Coordinates of C-alpha atoms in Angstrom, one line a residue:
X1 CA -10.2 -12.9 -9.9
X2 CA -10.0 -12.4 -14.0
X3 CA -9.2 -10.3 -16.3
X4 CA -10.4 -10.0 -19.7
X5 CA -7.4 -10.1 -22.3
X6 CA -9.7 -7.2 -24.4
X7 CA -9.0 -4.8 -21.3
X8 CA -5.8 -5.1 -20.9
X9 CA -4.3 -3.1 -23.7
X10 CA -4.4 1.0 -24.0
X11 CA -5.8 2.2 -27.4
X12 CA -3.2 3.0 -29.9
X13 CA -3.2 6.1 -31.6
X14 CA -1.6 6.2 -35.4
X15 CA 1.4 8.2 -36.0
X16 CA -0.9 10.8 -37.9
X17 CA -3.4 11.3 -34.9
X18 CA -0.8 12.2 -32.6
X19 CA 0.4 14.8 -34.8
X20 CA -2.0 16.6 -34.4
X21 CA -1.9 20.2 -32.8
X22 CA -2.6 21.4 -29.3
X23 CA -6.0 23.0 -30.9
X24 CA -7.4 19.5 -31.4
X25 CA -10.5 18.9 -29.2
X26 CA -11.6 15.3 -28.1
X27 CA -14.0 14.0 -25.6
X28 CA -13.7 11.1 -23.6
X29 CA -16.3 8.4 -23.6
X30 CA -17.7 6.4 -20.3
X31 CA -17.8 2.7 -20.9
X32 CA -19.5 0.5 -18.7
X33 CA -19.1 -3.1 -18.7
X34 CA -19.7 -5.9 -16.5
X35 CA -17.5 -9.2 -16.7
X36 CA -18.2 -11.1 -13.7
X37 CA -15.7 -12.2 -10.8
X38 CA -13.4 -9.9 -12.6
X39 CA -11.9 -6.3 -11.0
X40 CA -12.1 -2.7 -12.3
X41 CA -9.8 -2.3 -15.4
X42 CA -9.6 1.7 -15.9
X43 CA -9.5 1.9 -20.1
X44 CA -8.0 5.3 -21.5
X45 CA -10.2 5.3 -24.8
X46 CA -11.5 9.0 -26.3
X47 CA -12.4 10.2 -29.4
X48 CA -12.2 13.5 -31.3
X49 CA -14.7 15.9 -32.9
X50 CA -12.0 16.6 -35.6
X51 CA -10.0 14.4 -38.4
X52 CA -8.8 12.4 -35.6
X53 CA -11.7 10.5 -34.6
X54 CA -11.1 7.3 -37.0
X55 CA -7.7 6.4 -36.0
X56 CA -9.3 6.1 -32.2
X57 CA -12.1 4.7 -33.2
X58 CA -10.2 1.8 -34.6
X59 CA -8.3 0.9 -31.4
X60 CA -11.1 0.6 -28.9
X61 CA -11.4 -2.7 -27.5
X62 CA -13.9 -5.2 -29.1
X63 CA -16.6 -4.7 -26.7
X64 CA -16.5 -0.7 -26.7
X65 CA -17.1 -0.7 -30.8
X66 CA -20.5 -0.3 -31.0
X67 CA -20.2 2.9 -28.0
X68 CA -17.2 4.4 -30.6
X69 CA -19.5 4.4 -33.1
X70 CA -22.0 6.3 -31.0
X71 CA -19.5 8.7 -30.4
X72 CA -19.3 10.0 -34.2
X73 CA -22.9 11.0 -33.8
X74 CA -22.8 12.1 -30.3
X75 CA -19.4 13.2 -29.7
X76 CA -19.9 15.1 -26.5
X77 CA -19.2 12.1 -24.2
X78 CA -17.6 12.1 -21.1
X79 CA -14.5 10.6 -19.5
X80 CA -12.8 7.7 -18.9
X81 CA -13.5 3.8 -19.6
X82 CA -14.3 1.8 -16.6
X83 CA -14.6 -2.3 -16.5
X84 CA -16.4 -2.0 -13.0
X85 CA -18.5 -4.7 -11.4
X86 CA -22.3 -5.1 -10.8
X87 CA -23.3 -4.1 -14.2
X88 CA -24.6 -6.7 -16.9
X89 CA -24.5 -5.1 -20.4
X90 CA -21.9 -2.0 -21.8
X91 CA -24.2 1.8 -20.9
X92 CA -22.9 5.5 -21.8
X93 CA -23.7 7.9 -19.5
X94 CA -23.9 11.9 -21.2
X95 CA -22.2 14.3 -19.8
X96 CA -20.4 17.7 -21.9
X97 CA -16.8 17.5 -20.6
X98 CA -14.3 18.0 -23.2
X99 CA -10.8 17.9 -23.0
X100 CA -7.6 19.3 -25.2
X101 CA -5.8 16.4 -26.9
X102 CA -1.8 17.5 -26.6
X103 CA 0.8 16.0 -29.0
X104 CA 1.3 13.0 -26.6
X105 CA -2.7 11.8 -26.2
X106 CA -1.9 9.9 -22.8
X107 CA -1.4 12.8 -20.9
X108 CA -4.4 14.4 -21.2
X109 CA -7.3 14.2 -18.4
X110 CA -9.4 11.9 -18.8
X111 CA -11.0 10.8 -15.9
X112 CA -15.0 11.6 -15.5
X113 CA -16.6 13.4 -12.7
X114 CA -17.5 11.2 -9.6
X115 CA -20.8 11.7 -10.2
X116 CA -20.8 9.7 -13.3
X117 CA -18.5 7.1 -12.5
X118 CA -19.3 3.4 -11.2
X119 CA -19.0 3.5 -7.5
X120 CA -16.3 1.5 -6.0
X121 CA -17.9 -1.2 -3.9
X122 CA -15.5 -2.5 -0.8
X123 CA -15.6 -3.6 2.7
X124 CA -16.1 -1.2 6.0
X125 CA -14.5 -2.8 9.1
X126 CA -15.1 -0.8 12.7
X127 CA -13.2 -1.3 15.6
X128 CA -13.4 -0.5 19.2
X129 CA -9.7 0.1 20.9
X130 CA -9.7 -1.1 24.9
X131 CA -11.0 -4.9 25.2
X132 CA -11.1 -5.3 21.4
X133 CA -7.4 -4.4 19.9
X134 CA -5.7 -3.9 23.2
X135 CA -6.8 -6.7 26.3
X136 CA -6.6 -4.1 29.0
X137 CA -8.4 -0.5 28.8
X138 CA -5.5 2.1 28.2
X139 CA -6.9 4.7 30.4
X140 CA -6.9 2.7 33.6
X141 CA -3.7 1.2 33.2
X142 CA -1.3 4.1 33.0
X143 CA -3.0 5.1 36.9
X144 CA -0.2 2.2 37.4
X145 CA 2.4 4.6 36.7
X146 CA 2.1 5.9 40.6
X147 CA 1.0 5.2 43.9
X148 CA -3.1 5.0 43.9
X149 CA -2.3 7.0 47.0
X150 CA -1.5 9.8 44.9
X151 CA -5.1 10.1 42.9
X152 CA -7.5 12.8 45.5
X153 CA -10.2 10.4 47.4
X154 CA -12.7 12.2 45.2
X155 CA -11.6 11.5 42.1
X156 CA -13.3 8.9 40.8
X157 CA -16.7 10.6 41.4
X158 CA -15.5 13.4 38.6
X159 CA -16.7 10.5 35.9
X160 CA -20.2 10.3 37.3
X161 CA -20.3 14.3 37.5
X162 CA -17.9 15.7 34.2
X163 CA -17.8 12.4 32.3
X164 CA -15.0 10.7 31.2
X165 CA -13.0 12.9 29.6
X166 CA -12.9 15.3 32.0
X167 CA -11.8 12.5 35.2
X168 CA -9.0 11.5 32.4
X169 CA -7.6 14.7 32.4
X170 CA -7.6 14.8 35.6
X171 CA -5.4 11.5 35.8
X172 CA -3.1 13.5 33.5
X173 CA -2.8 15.7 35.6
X174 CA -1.4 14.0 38.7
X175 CA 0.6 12.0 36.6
X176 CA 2.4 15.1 35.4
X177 CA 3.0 16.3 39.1
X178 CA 4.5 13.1 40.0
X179 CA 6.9 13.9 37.4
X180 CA 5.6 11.4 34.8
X181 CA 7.2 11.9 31.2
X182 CA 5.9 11.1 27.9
X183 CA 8.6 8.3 27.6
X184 CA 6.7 6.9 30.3
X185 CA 3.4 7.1 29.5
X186 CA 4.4 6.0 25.7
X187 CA 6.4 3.4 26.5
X188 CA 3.5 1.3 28.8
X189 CA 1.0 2.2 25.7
X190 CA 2.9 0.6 23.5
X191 CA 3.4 -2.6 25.9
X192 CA 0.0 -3.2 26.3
X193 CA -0.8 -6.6 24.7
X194 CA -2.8 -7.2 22.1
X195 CA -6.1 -9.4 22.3
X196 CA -5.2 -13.1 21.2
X197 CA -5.2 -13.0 16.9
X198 CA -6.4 -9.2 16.8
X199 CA -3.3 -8.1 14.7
X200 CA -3.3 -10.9 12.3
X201 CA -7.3 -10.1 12.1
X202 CA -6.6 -6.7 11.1
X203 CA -3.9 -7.2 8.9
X204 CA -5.9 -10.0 6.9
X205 CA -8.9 -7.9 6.4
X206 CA -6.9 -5.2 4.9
X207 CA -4.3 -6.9 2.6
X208 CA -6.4 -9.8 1.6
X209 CA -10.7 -9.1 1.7
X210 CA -11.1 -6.1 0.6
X211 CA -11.8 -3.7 3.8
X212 CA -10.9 -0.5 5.0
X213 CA -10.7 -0.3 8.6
X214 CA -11.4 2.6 10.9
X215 CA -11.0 2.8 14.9
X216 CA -13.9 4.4 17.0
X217 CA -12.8 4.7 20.7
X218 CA -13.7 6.4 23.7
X219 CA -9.2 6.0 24.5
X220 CA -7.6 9.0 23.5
X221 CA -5.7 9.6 19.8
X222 CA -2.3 9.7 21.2
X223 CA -2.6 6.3 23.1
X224 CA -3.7 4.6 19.7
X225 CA -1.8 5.7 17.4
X226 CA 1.1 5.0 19.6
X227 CA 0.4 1.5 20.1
X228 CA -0.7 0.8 16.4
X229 CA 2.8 2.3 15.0
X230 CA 4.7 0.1 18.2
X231 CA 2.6 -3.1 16.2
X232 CA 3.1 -2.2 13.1
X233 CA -0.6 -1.7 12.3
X234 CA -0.6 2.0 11.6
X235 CA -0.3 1.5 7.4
X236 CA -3.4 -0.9 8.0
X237 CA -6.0 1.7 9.9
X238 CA -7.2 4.1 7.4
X239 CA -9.2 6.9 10.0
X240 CA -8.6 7.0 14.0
X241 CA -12.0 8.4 15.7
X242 CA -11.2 9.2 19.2
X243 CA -10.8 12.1 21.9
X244 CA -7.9 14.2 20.7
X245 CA -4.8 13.6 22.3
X246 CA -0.9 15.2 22.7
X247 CA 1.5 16.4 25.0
X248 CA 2.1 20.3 25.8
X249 CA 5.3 22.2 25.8
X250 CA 5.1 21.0 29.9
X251 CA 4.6 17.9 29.1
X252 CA 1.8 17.1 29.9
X253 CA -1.1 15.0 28.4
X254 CA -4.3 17.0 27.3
X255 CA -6.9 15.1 25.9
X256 CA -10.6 16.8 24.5
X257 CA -13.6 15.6 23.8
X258 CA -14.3 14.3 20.6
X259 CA -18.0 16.0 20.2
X260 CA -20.4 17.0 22.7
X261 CA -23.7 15.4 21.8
X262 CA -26.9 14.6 23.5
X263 CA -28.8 13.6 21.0
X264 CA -28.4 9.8 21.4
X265 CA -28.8 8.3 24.8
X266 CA -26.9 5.0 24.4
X267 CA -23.8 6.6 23.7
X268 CA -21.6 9.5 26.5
X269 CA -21.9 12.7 25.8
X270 CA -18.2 13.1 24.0
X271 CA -18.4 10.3 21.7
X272 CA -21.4 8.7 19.3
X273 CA -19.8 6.0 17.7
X274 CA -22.7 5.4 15.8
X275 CA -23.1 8.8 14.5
X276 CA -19.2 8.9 13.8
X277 CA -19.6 5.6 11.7
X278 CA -22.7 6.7 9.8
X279 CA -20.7 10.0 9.1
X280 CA -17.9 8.2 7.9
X281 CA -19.8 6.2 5.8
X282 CA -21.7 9.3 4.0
X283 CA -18.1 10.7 3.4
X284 CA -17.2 7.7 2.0
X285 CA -19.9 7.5 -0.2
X286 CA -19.5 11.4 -2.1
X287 CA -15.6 9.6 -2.9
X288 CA -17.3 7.1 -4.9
X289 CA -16.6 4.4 -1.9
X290 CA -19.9 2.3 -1.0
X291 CA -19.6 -0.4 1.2
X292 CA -21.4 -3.3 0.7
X293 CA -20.9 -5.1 4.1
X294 CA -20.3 -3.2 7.7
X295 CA -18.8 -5.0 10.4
X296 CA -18.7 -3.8 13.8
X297 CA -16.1 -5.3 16.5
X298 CA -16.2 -4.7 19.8
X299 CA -16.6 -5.1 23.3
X300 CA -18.8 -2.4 25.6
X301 CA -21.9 -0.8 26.2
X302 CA -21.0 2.4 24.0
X303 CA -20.7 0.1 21.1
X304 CA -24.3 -1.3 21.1
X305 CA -25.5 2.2 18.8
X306 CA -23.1 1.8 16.2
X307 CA -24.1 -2.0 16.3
X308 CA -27.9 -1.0 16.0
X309 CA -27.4 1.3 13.2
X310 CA -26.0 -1.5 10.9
X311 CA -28.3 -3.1 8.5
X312 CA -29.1 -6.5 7.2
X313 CA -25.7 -7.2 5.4
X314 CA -23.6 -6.2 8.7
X315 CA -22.1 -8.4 11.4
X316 CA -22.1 -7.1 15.1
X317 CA -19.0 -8.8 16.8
X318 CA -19.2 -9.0 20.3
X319 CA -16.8 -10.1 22.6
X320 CA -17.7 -12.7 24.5
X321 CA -18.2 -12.4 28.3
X322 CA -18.6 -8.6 27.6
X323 CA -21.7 -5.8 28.2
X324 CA -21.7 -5.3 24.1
X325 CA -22.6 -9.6 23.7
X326 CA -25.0 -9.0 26.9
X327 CA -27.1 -6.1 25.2
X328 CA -26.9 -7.8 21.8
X329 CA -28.4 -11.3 23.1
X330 CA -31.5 -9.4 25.2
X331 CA -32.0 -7.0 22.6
X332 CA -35.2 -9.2 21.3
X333 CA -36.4 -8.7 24.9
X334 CA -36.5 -4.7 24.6
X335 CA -37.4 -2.4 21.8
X336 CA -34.4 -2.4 20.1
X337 CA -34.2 -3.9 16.8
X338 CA -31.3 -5.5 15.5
X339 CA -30.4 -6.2 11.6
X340 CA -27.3 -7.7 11.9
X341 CA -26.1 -11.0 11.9
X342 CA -24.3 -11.6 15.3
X343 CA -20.7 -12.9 15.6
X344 CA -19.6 -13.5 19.3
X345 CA -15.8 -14.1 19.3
X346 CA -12.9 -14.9 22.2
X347 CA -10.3 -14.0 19.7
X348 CA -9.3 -12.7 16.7
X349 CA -9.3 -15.8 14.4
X350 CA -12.8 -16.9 15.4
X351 CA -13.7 -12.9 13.8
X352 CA -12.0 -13.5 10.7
X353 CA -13.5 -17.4 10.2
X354 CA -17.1 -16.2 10.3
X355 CA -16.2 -12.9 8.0
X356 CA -14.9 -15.5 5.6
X357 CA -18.4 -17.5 5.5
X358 CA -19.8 -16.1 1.9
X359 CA -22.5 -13.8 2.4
X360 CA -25.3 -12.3 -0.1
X361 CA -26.3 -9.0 -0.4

């Protein structure tokens, strides 16, 4: 990464400009340059309709002179200078927004509607939680906390009937008459191991390349964020999608669906992962956050619609020996159509190695 020495530097203002009296109106200017391989530079630069306009003028970096003098014919300009990436050659973008200059300049607002600001490009990494993070499924392993001769005979066909969800709850609820506590149930979550280089994949992604990571799981909230604060990974997740999780005043575990949905019929009626990520993604977007590469990681059936839904710059990661890497491999063989490029992985490092292969958009 650079950083061009003309950025660097806030415009000075003379002793005379800032003077000047509360009544003093300036507008802001967009500037938008494009200096490749090097990262957005936010430049406070403005200029006023008054007296003051000169002494700004003559402060604004090199490349921003001939857009100052633009500004003395057209001084309704909006916001702040950005030295954002993807753009070849300086623009202004128009927009009435101005602002009151008080006597100390830099405190005034100077920062343009989203709307006409550079979007900021970054990396979107989704993860599944049981197989992928954690090499167990979290669900099934606190049942371990009794006898199995405790769970009715029937219970197991409550998944087929009520779905998931619902035959979870039910597992919170014997658990809770056979006087299971939340130290309990807490303190197996946050045992559960990791899959092999999972953490270090995570961690690497977010501190070093440039993503923000999300979970999407069909576990419950309470069992991953337990475990991701027990492994120090909490800082590093920026959204958890899951069933809603916590303890009541009996203590007891009540978990809810995340959505009910029947619109898509690869995913369970409680959770669309591909429909949360696409969501996500939109959100995102309005913020000014576009995301120039998706990658999916994960292990089961329910993650083959986010996977489908990702386009020609994304990477489906599939765990290997799993259903997602079975439906991804015959998905020629069916009417599915997949974009992606395809990563199939035993552990973390073999995830990050092919993320770090350059790619073009």
């Amino acid at each position: 990464m650079c950083m061009d020495p003309r950025l660097s530097a806030a415009p000075k203002i003379s002793a005379e400009a800032a003077s000047l009296t509360d009544e003093c109106q300036v507008t802001p200017v967009i500037h938008v340059l494009q200096y490749p391989g090097c990262v957005p530079k936010p430049i406070p630069s403005f200029a006023c309709t008054g007296r003051c306009a000169s002494y700004i003028q003559a402060s604004i970096p090199r490349p921003l002179n001939r857009g100052a003098l633009m500004l003395q014919q057209k001084p309704h300009l909006t916001a702040c200078a950005v030295h954002a990436q993807g753009l070849k050659r300086a623009q202004l973008f128009r927009k009435k927004s101005p602002v009151t200059l008080t006597k100390d300049p830099f405190r005034a607002t100077l920062c343009a509607p989203m709307s006409s600001r550079t979007k900021v490009m970054k990396n979107l990494a989704v993860f599944d939680f049981d197989h992928t993070i954690v090499d167990t499924n979290s669900d099934t392993a606190v049942m371990d906390l009794v006898d199995k001769s405790k769970f009715p005979p029937d219970l197991r066909k409550l998944h087929k009937s009520a779905g998931w969800t619902a035959f979870m709850q039910a597992v919170f609820n014997v658990l809770h008459e056979n006087q299971v506590t939340e130290p309990d149930i807490a303190g197996l979550i946050r045992r559960l191991p990791g899959v092999a280089g999972i953490k270090h994949l995570i961690q690497t992604l977010h501190d070093s390349m440039d993503y923000d990571v999300i979970i999407i799981s069909d576990a419950n909230t309470y069992f991953i964020n337990a475990w991701l604060e027990e492994n120090g990974l909490s800082s590093k997740i920026l959204k958890v999608y899951s069933n809603p999780g916590a303890f009541n005043e009996q203590g007891r575990l009540e978990i809810e669906m995340f959505h009910d949905q029947d619109s898509c019929q690869l995913s369970t009626r409680n959770l669309c992962k591909g429909q949360i990520m696409q969501d996500f993604i939109k959100e995102q977007s309005k913020r000014g956050i576009v995301y120039r590469r998706v990658v999916y990681v994960g292990d089961g059936h329910n993650d083959f619609c986010p996977i489908l839904r990702l386009g020609s710059t994304g990477v489906a990661c599939c765990r290997k020996a799993y259903q997602c890497a079975d439906l991804v491999q015959n998905a020629p063989n069916t009417e599915h159509r997949l974009k992606a490029q395809v990563c199939i992985w035993e552990n973390g490092q073999e995830v990050l190695e092919f993320l770090a292969k350059p790619f073009s958009m």
